[in-house]
């Protein structure tokens, strides 16, 4: 009887262990926003390699000086190690000279070696096929899944410590939910407008300590027709709201939008969970007082909330002089993309 009970206990233990294998995996240690590409690195000296590096060296729009969206590390495929396998974002490029790979095969998997990990394997039959894939499929089948993973990763990390006090206003007045860090401070809370900010210190490369500020602006207007989604209309509305609602330095200056060539806002139209959205990216600045030199990147989205009959805009912005803005900008995009309707 004792042996039987012991056997049952052991079976239960092993069953539980099998069930918990995923939880027992170590966590990835690579920084989100850093991509490790495992490949034959001799290719990097060819035109195909230059094409690949051009794709991976895209800049964050609205930052100055310009900074790349991703840090990219190229690792020789014969030098892969346990440390490589524990990176957060991995792309593996394989060249297998077989006809079946004349059409590139893209395999995306998650949490293979560690938790919080994405591995995308691209298999092609030759360099020409790889070059064509980089041109036609890299953005959609590699970069977009990586971005989606990054945004979800930050959202999941923020969720346990989300800013709860703002949720009532966001829910009751705008009909939305957002996943925001709990160190945001609400500056203004009106019927159709909310302004929240957070501050932290960062070290510059020169060793100086600077204040970094990030903010969230939410406003809404009555939805009348589709013409309100025109980028020019959205920008006119944005500038009007900023001038009235976001003052700087004892209201001598106010937040505005930079329209200088190279920094003028760009737009993206897409659907997200059934919501038609227009995103705007660019740089903000302070107008009204030439003595104030502040600015930085912004990222905003606008959508129609059918339940409330309002056109809602959510804008994230940052002021981060002298420090890397890659992770800060990624956080902004994650906050804006965490929006869901009540």
mmCIF file of C-alpha atoms in Angstrom:
data_model
loop_
_atom_site.group_PDB
_atom_site.id
_atom_site.type_symbol
_atom_site.label_atom_id
_atom_site.label_comp_id
_atom_site.label_asym_id
_atom_site.label_seq_id
_atom_site.Cartn_x
_atom_site.Cartn_y
_atom_site.Cartn_z
ATOM 1 C CA UNK A 1 0.000 0.000 0.000
ATOM 2 C CA UNK A 2 2.856 2.366 0.889
ATOM 3 C CA UNK A 3 4.594 1.532 -2.399
ATOM 4 C CA UNK A 4 1.392 2.222 -4.304
ATOM 5 C CA UNK A 5 0.952 5.612 -2.641
ATOM 6 C CA UNK A 6 4.597 6.448 -3.328
ATOM 7 C CA UNK A 7 4.177 5.500 -6.983
ATOM 8 C CA UNK A 8 1.055 7.649 -7.279
ATOM 9 C CA UNK A 9 2.884 10.575 -5.674
ATOM 10 C CA UNK A 10 5.807 10.205 -8.087
ATOM 11 C CA UNK A 11 3.478 10.058 -11.077
ATOM 12 C CA UNK A 12 1.774 13.213 -9.840
ATOM 13 C CA UNK A 13 5.125 14.916 -9.352
ATOM 14 C CA UNK A 14 6.373 14.101 -12.857
ATOM 15 C CA UNK A 15 3.030 15.083 -14.342
ATOM 16 C CA UNK A 16 3.233 18.454 -12.624
ATOM 17 C CA UNK A 17 6.833 18.892 -13.743
ATOM 18 C CA UNK A 18 5.848 18.205 -17.331
ATOM 19 C CA UNK A 19 3.027 20.713 -17.010
ATOM 20 C CA UNK A 20 5.387 23.340 -15.571
ATOM 21 C CA UNK A 21 8.267 22.894 -18.024
ATOM 22 C CA UNK A 22 7.547 26.259 -19.644
ATOM 23 C CA UNK A 23 7.659 27.984 -16.264
ATOM 24 C CA UNK A 24 10.988 26.351 -15.457
ATOM 25 C CA UNK A 25 12.728 27.784 -18.502
ATOM 26 C CA UNK A 26 15.128 30.645 -17.757
ATOM 27 C CA UNK A 27 14.189 34.087 -18.982
ATOM 28 C CA UNK A 28 15.794 35.644 -22.032
ATOM 29 C CA UNK A 29 18.483 38.191 -21.221
ATOM 30 C CA UNK A 30 18.794 40.141 -24.453
ATOM 31 C CA UNK A 31 17.463 43.689 -24.480
ATOM 32 C CA UNK A 32 14.129 44.223 -26.194
ATOM 33 C CA UNK A 33 14.848 46.136 -29.389
ATOM 34 C CA UNK A 34 18.102 44.234 -29.995
ATOM 35 C CA UNK A 35 18.027 41.649 -32.790
ATOM 36 C CA UNK A 36 20.586 38.857 -33.112
ATOM 37 C CA UNK A 37 20.925 37.577 -36.685
ATOM 38 C CA UNK A 38 22.602 34.176 -37.002
ATOM 39 C CA UNK A 39 23.905 33.613 -40.521
ATOM 40 C CA UNK A 40 26.920 33.079 -42.727
ATOM 41 C CA UNK A 41 28.476 36.449 -41.942
ATOM 42 C CA UNK A 42 30.604 36.346 -45.118
ATOM 43 C CA UNK A 43 27.389 37.368 -46.874
ATOM 44 C CA UNK A 44 27.549 40.759 -45.127
ATOM 45 C CA UNK A 45 30.352 41.847 -47.479
ATOM 46 C CA UNK A 46 28.196 41.198 -50.553
ATOM 47 C CA UNK A 47 25.487 43.371 -52.096
ATOM 48 C CA UNK A 48 22.913 41.088 -50.471
ATOM 49 C CA UNK A 49 24.494 41.725 -47.080
ATOM 50 C CA UNK A 50 24.454 45.467 -47.657
ATOM 51 C CA UNK A 51 20.771 45.194 -48.589
ATOM 52 C CA UNK A 52 20.097 43.348 -45.329
ATOM 53 C CA UNK A 53 21.955 45.941 -43.257
ATOM 54 C CA UNK A 54 20.003 48.726 -44.938
ATOM 55 C CA UNK A 55 16.758 47.040 -43.866
ATOM 56 C CA UNK A 56 17.983 46.598 -40.307
ATOM 57 C CA UNK A 57 19.366 50.136 -40.032
ATOM 58 C CA UNK A 58 16.032 51.946 -40.320
ATOM 59 C CA UNK A 59 15.887 55.052 -38.151
ATOM 60 C CA UNK A 60 13.353 56.029 -35.495
ATOM 61 C CA UNK A 61 11.389 58.840 -37.058
ATOM 62 C CA UNK A 62 11.282 62.030 -35.030
ATOM 63 C CA UNK A 63 14.473 61.501 -33.019
ATOM 64 C CA UNK A 64 17.475 63.817 -33.177
ATOM 65 C CA UNK A 65 20.146 62.787 -33.633
ATOM 66 C CA UNK A 66 18.616 59.952 -35.642
ATOM 67 C CA UNK A 67 18.797 56.582 -33.921
ATOM 68 C CA UNK A 68 18.189 53.117 -35.336
ATOM 69 C CA UNK A 69 14.984 51.285 -34.440
ATOM 70 C CA UNK A 70 16.955 48.137 -33.609
ATOM 71 C CA UNK A 71 20.421 47.316 -32.409
ATOM 72 C CA UNK A 72 21.525 44.478 -34.669
ATOM 73 C CA UNK A 73 24.165 41.876 -33.873
ATOM 74 C CA UNK A 74 25.392 39.511 -36.597
ATOM 75 C CA UNK A 75 26.632 36.153 -35.300
ATOM 76 C CA UNK A 76 28.372 33.545 -37.519
ATOM 77 C CA UNK A 77 26.217 30.443 -37.777
ATOM 78 C CA UNK A 78 29.150 28.261 -36.717
ATOM 79 C CA UNK A 79 29.645 30.344 -33.550
ATOM 80 C CA UNK A 80 26.178 29.914 -32.087
ATOM 81 C CA UNK A 81 26.281 29.205 -28.344
ATOM 82 C CA UNK A 82 24.042 28.845 -25.309
ATOM 83 C CA UNK A 83 24.409 32.581 -24.752
ATOM 84 C CA UNK A 84 23.205 33.230 -28.301
ATOM 85 C CA UNK A 85 20.210 30.957 -27.776
ATOM 86 C CA UNK A 86 19.151 32.980 -24.732
ATOM 87 C CA UNK A 87 18.744 36.231 -26.645
ATOM 88 C CA UNK A 88 15.270 37.734 -26.769
ATOM 89 C CA UNK A 89 14.943 38.404 -30.505
ATOM 90 C CA UNK A 90 16.671 36.021 -32.902
ATOM 91 C CA UNK A 91 16.609 35.743 -36.688
ATOM 92 C CA UNK A 92 18.271 32.722 -38.303
ATOM 93 C CA UNK A 93 19.125 32.865 -42.012
ATOM 94 C CA UNK A 94 19.804 29.502 -43.655
ATOM 95 C CA UNK A 95 20.862 28.883 -47.240
ATOM 96 C CA UNK A 96 19.998 25.322 -48.257
ATOM 97 C CA UNK A 97 20.580 24.644 -51.993
ATOM 98 C CA UNK A 98 17.393 22.665 -52.544
ATOM 99 C CA UNK A 99 14.553 23.457 -54.934
ATOM 100 C CA UNK A 100 11.962 23.391 -52.150
ATOM 101 C CA UNK A 101 13.480 26.605 -50.783
ATOM 102 C CA UNK A 102 13.271 28.506 -54.073
ATOM 103 C CA UNK A 103 10.250 29.959 -52.314
ATOM 104 C CA UNK A 104 11.541 31.193 -48.940
ATOM 105 C CA UNK A 105 10.327 29.305 -45.898
ATOM 106 C CA UNK A 106 9.702 31.477 -42.835
ATOM 107 C CA UNK A 107 9.172 29.764 -39.498
ATOM 108 C CA UNK A 108 8.294 31.856 -36.427
ATOM 109 C CA UNK A 109 8.453 30.257 -32.987
ATOM 110 C CA UNK A 110 8.321 31.497 -29.427
ATOM 111 C CA UNK A 111 10.045 30.507 -26.172
ATOM 112 C CA UNK A 112 12.108 27.674 -27.650
ATOM 113 C CA UNK A 113 15.149 28.017 -25.393
ATOM 114 C CA UNK A 114 13.953 30.605 -22.879
ATOM 115 C CA UNK A 115 10.793 32.501 -22.024
ATOM 116 C CA UNK A 116 9.961 35.859 -23.628
ATOM 117 C CA UNK A 117 11.696 34.939 -26.864
ATOM 118 C CA UNK A 118 10.944 35.086 -30.580
ATOM 119 C CA UNK A 119 12.944 33.116 -33.159
ATOM 120 C CA UNK A 120 12.315 33.644 -36.867
ATOM 121 C CA UNK A 121 14.064 31.219 -39.223
ATOM 122 C CA UNK A 122 14.327 32.149 -42.905
ATOM 123 C CA UNK A 123 15.422 29.355 -45.245
ATOM 124 C CA UNK A 124 16.248 30.064 -48.904
ATOM 125 C CA UNK A 125 18.041 28.176 -51.677
ATOM 126 C CA UNK A 126 20.523 30.861 -52.775
ATOM 127 C CA UNK A 127 21.616 34.475 -52.398
ATOM 128 C CA UNK A 128 19.333 35.713 -55.188
ATOM 129 C CA UNK A 129 16.295 34.288 -53.405
ATOM 130 C CA UNK A 130 17.493 35.845 -50.141
ATOM 131 C CA UNK A 131 17.946 39.228 -51.816
ATOM 132 C CA UNK A 132 14.431 39.087 -53.278
ATOM 133 C CA UNK A 133 13.010 38.117 -49.889
ATOM 134 C CA UNK A 134 14.792 40.999 -48.154
ATOM 135 C CA UNK A 135 13.185 43.387 -50.634
ATOM 136 C CA UNK A 136 9.690 41.895 -50.773
ATOM 137 C CA UNK A 137 9.110 39.976 -47.551
ATOM 138 C CA UNK A 138 11.495 41.139 -44.816
ATOM 139 C CA UNK A 139 9.315 43.948 -43.478
ATOM 140 C CA UNK A 140 6.108 41.899 -43.388
ATOM 141 C CA UNK A 141 7.455 38.513 -42.278
ATOM 142 C CA UNK A 142 10.398 39.499 -40.064
ATOM 143 C CA UNK A 143 10.247 43.092 -38.833
ATOM 144 C CA UNK A 144 6.490 43.291 -38.264
ATOM 145 C CA UNK A 145 6.325 40.086 -36.161
ATOM 146 C CA UNK A 146 9.319 41.321 -34.151
ATOM 147 C CA UNK A 147 7.649 44.683 -33.531
ATOM 148 C CA UNK A 148 4.403 42.987 -32.491
ATOM 149 C CA UNK A 149 6.381 40.780 -30.085
ATOM 150 C CA UNK A 150 8.193 43.805 -28.621
ATOM 151 C CA UNK A 151 5.003 45.765 -28.020
ATOM 152 C CA UNK A 152 3.306 42.775 -26.398
ATOM 153 C CA UNK A 153 6.407 42.089 -24.280
ATOM 154 C CA UNK A 154 6.384 45.630 -22.848
ATOM 155 C CA UNK A 155 2.634 45.527 -22.300
ATOM 156 C CA UNK A 156 2.908 42.250 -20.361
ATOM 157 C CA UNK A 157 5.767 43.631 -18.269
ATOM 158 C CA UNK A 158 3.814 46.788 -17.465
ATOM 159 C CA UNK A 159 0.462 45.112 -16.749
ATOM 160 C CA UNK A 160 1.189 43.942 -13.152
ATOM 161 C CA UNK A 161 2.167 47.492 -12.134
ATOM 162 C CA UNK A 162 -0.153 49.452 -14.400
ATOM 163 C CA UNK A 163 -1.361 52.956 -13.574
ATOM 164 C CA UNK A 164 -4.772 52.285 -12.035
ATOM 165 C CA UNK A 165 -5.891 55.744 -10.959
ATOM 166 C CA UNK A 166 -6.096 56.968 -14.565
ATOM 167 C CA UNK A 167 -8.178 54.022 -15.735
ATOM 168 C CA UNK A 168 -11.405 55.430 -14.304
ATOM 169 C CA UNK A 169 -11.112 58.661 -16.300
ATOM 170 C CA UNK A 170 -9.945 56.884 -19.442
ATOM 171 C CA UNK A 171 -12.782 54.399 -19.170
ATOM 172 C CA UNK A 172 -15.615 56.713 -18.145
ATOM 173 C CA UNK A 173 -14.785 59.655 -20.394
ATOM 174 C CA UNK A 174 -13.097 58.118 -23.399
ATOM 175 C CA UNK A 175 -14.348 54.528 -23.281
ATOM 176 C CA UNK A 176 -10.832 53.096 -23.497
ATOM 177 C CA UNK A 177 -8.307 51.131 -21.472
ATOM 178 C CA UNK A 178 -4.532 51.618 -21.573
ATOM 179 C CA UNK A 179 -1.631 49.799 -19.955
ATOM 180 C CA UNK A 180 0.609 52.527 -18.506
ATOM 181 C CA UNK A 181 3.364 52.469 -15.839
ATOM 182 C CA UNK A 182 2.215 53.403 -12.349
ATOM 183 C CA UNK A 183 4.680 56.307 -12.034
ATOM 184 C CA UNK A 184 2.664 58.535 -14.354
ATOM 185 C CA UNK A 185 1.323 61.690 -12.710
ATOM 186 C CA UNK A 186 -1.949 63.209 -13.905
ATOM 187 C CA UNK A 187 -1.434 66.923 -14.683
ATOM 188 C CA UNK A 188 -4.810 67.739 -16.229
ATOM 189 C CA UNK A 189 -8.027 65.738 -16.113
ATOM 190 C CA UNK A 190 -10.956 67.291 -17.957
ATOM 191 C CA UNK A 191 -14.030 65.928 -19.709
ATOM 192 C CA UNK A 192 -12.383 65.691 -23.120
ATOM 193 C CA UNK A 193 -8.692 65.941 -22.256
ATOM 194 C CA UNK A 194 -6.155 64.167 -20.039
ATOM 195 C CA UNK A 195 -2.441 64.980 -19.691
ATOM 196 C CA UNK A 196 -0.105 62.665 -17.777
ATOM 197 C CA UNK A 197 3.678 62.767 -17.380
ATOM 198 C CA UNK A 198 6.460 60.701 -15.870
ATOM 199 C CA UNK A 199 10.097 61.572 -15.178
ATOM 200 C CA UNK A 200 13.248 59.573 -14.623
ATOM 201 C CA UNK A 201 16.988 60.210 -14.637
ATOM 202 C CA UNK A 202 19.331 58.782 -17.261
ATOM 203 C CA UNK A 203 23.086 58.890 -17.781
ATOM 204 C CA UNK A 204 24.508 60.386 -20.969
ATOM 205 C CA UNK A 205 27.531 58.823 -22.675
ATOM 206 C CA UNK A 206 29.601 61.632 -21.152
ATOM 207 C CA UNK A 207 28.486 60.624 -17.666
ATOM 208 C CA UNK A 208 26.073 63.479 -17.029
ATOM 209 C CA UNK A 209 22.734 62.860 -15.325
ATOM 210 C CA UNK A 210 19.730 64.298 -17.162
ATOM 211 C CA UNK A 211 15.989 64.305 -16.613
ATOM 212 C CA UNK A 212 13.957 62.394 -19.157
ATOM 213 C CA UNK A 213 10.282 63.242 -19.466
ATOM 214 C CA UNK A 214 7.570 61.216 -21.175
ATOM 215 C CA UNK A 215 3.932 62.132 -21.480
ATOM 216 C CA UNK A 216 0.535 60.873 -22.575
ATOM 217 C CA UNK A 217 -2.106 63.182 -24.040
ATOM 218 C CA UNK A 218 -5.653 61.978 -24.693
ATOM 219 C CA UNK A 219 -8.345 64.130 -26.258
ATOM 220 C CA UNK A 220 -11.597 63.621 -28.112
ATOM 221 C CA UNK A 221 -13.988 65.539 -30.355
ATOM 222 C CA UNK A 222 -17.381 64.725 -31.823
ATOM 223 C CA UNK A 223 -17.085 62.441 -34.839
ATOM 224 C CA UNK A 224 -18.750 64.007 -37.889
ATOM 225 C CA UNK A 225 -17.422 62.302 -41.007
ATOM 226 C CA UNK A 226 -14.470 60.466 -42.553
ATOM 227 C CA UNK A 227 -12.737 63.693 -43.566
ATOM 228 C CA UNK A 228 -11.639 64.063 -39.934
ATOM 229 C CA UNK A 229 -9.223 61.175 -40.527
ATOM 230 C CA UNK A 230 -7.357 63.167 -43.156
ATOM 231 C CA UNK A 231 -3.789 63.666 -41.799
ATOM 232 C CA UNK A 232 -3.937 67.423 -42.362
ATOM 233 C CA UNK A 233 -7.202 67.596 -40.411
ATOM 234 C CA UNK A 234 -5.729 65.512 -37.579
ATOM 235 C CA UNK A 235 -2.645 67.743 -37.447
ATOM 236 C CA UNK A 236 -4.731 70.920 -37.370
ATOM 237 C CA UNK A 237 -6.753 69.471 -34.501
ATOM 238 C CA UNK A 238 -3.548 68.381 -32.755
ATOM 239 C CA UNK A 239 -1.952 71.820 -32.979
ATOM 240 C CA UNK A 240 -5.113 73.496 -31.696
ATOM 241 C CA UNK A 241 -5.299 71.182 -28.670
ATOM 242 C CA UNK A 242 -1.590 71.509 -27.867
ATOM 243 C CA UNK A 243 -1.637 75.308 -28.008
ATOM 244 C CA UNK A 244 -4.588 75.519 -25.620
ATOM 245 C CA UNK A 245 -3.860 72.627 -23.276
ATOM 246 C CA UNK A 246 -0.096 71.980 -23.027
ATOM 247 C CA UNK A 247 1.740 75.103 -21.781
ATOM 248 C CA UNK A 248 5.426 75.302 -20.883
ATOM 249 C CA UNK A 249 7.343 77.515 -18.460
ATOM 250 C CA UNK A 250 4.526 79.398 -16.740
ATOM 251 C CA UNK A 251 2.420 79.412 -19.923
ATOM 252 C CA UNK A 252 4.871 81.541 -21.903
ATOM 253 C CA UNK A 253 5.301 78.738 -24.407
ATOM 254 C CA UNK A 254 3.222 75.804 -25.584
ATOM 255 C CA UNK A 255 3.745 72.450 -27.244
ATOM 256 C CA UNK A 256 3.496 72.382 -31.037
ATOM 257 C CA UNK A 257 4.459 70.215 -34.007
ATOM 258 C CA UNK A 258 7.701 70.441 -35.982
ATOM 259 C CA UNK A 259 7.061 70.783 -39.728
ATOM 260 C CA UNK A 260 10.656 71.306 -40.856
ATOM 261 C CA UNK A 261 11.724 69.116 -43.768
ATOM 262 C CA UNK A 262 12.979 65.772 -42.501
ATOM 263 C CA UNK A 263 10.879 65.967 -39.335
ATOM 264 C CA UNK A 264 7.398 66.769 -40.649
ATOM 265 C CA UNK A 265 4.857 64.193 -39.417
ATOM 266 C CA UNK A 266 4.332 61.011 -41.397
ATOM 267 C CA UNK A 267 1.182 58.913 -41.244
ATOM 268 C CA UNK A 268 0.212 55.260 -41.294
ATOM 269 C CA UNK A 269 -3.307 53.923 -41.830
ATOM 270 C CA UNK A 270 -4.130 50.475 -40.452
ATOM 271 C CA UNK A 271 -6.683 48.317 -38.664
ATOM 272 C CA UNK A 272 -6.123 47.102 -35.128
ATOM 273 C CA UNK A 273 -8.608 44.748 -33.470
ATOM 274 C CA UNK A 274 -11.302 45.959 -35.841
ATOM 275 C CA UNK A 275 -10.509 49.640 -35.221
ATOM 276 C CA UNK A 276 -9.628 51.851 -38.172
ATOM 277 C CA UNK A 277 -6.644 53.934 -37.041
ATOM 278 C CA UNK A 278 -4.493 56.720 -38.399
ATOM 279 C CA UNK A 279 -1.077 56.966 -36.731
ATOM 280 C CA UNK A 280 1.138 60.043 -36.847
ATOM 281 C CA UNK A 281 4.856 60.117 -36.015
ATOM 282 C CA UNK A 282 7.166 63.082 -35.859
ATOM 283 C CA UNK A 283 8.798 65.646 -33.609
ATOM 284 C CA UNK A 284 7.278 68.124 -31.194
ATOM 285 C CA UNK A 285 8.729 71.462 -30.117
ATOM 286 C CA UNK A 286 7.834 74.481 -27.982
ATOM 287 C CA UNK A 287 6.487 77.620 -29.654
ATOM 288 C CA UNK A 288 5.599 80.982 -28.162
ATOM 289 C CA UNK A 289 8.848 81.543 -26.279
ATOM 290 C CA UNK A 290 12.184 81.510 -28.183
ATOM 291 C CA UNK A 291 14.044 81.038 -24.899
ATOM 292 C CA UNK A 292 12.609 77.533 -24.422
ATOM 293 C CA UNK A 293 14.507 74.821 -26.269
ATOM 294 C CA UNK A 294 12.613 71.594 -25.737
ATOM 295 C CA UNK A 295 11.355 68.895 -28.049
ATOM 296 C CA UNK A 296 11.496 65.257 -28.989
ATOM 297 C CA UNK A 297 9.685 62.449 -30.713
ATOM 298 C CA UNK A 298 5.949 61.848 -30.576
ATOM 299 C CA UNK A 299 3.740 58.969 -31.651
ATOM 300 C CA UNK A 300 -0.039 59.207 -31.746
ATOM 301 C CA UNK A 301 -3.067 57.331 -33.016
ATOM 302 C CA UNK A 302 -6.633 58.445 -33.766
ATOM 303 C CA UNK A 303 -9.731 56.261 -34.045
ATOM 304 C CA UNK A 304 -13.520 56.424 -33.943
ATOM 305 C CA UNK A 305 -15.162 55.066 -30.796
ATOM 306 C CA UNK A 306 -18.580 54.016 -32.028
ATOM 307 C CA UNK A 307 -19.953 53.608 -28.496
ATOM 308 C CA UNK A 308 -19.255 57.221 -27.540
ATOM 309 C CA UNK A 309 -19.556 58.838 -30.975
ATOM 310 C CA UNK A 310 -16.144 60.459 -30.495
ATOM 311 C CA UNK A 311 -12.963 60.701 -32.511
ATOM 312 C CA UNK A 312 -10.320 59.820 -29.908
ATOM 313 C CA UNK A 313 -6.631 60.699 -30.164
ATOM 314 C CA UNK A 314 -3.917 59.277 -27.911
ATOM 315 C CA UNK A 315 -0.467 60.853 -28.168
ATOM 316 C CA UNK A 316 2.749 59.782 -26.436
ATOM 317 C CA UNK A 317 5.795 62.052 -26.456
ATOM 318 C CA UNK A 318 9.245 62.262 -24.930
ATOM 319 C CA UNK A 319 11.985 64.756 -24.109
ATOM 320 C CA UNK A 320 15.272 62.902 -23.700
ATOM 321 C CA UNK A 321 18.267 65.164 -24.415
ATOM 322 C CA UNK A 322 21.613 63.456 -24.777
ATOM 323 C CA UNK A 323 20.521 59.872 -24.102
ATOM 324 C CA UNK A 324 19.570 56.866 -26.197
ATOM 325 C CA UNK A 325 15.927 57.051 -27.186
ATOM 326 C CA UNK A 326 15.466 53.562 -28.625
ATOM 327 C CA UNK A 327 13.880 51.936 -25.595
ATOM 328 C CA UNK A 328 12.024 55.109 -24.626
ATOM 329 C CA UNK A 329 10.418 55.314 -28.063
ATOM 330 C CA UNK A 330 9.567 51.612 -28.010
ATOM 331 C CA UNK A 331 7.831 52.116 -24.662
ATOM 332 C CA UNK A 332 5.805 54.995 -26.125
ATOM 333 C CA UNK A 333 4.620 52.857 -29.020
ATOM 334 C CA UNK A 334 3.738 50.038 -26.629
ATOM 335 C CA UNK A 335 1.606 52.333 -24.454
ATOM 336 C CA UNK A 336 -0.278 53.721 -27.440
ATOM 337 C CA UNK A 337 -0.756 50.261 -28.926
ATOM 338 C CA UNK A 338 -2.109 48.904 -25.621
ATOM 339 C CA UNK A 339 -5.395 50.746 -26.217
ATOM 340 C CA UNK A 340 -8.568 48.688 -26.089
ATOM 341 C CA UNK A 341 -12.222 49.734 -26.001
ATOM 342 C CA UNK A 342 -14.379 49.182 -22.927
#
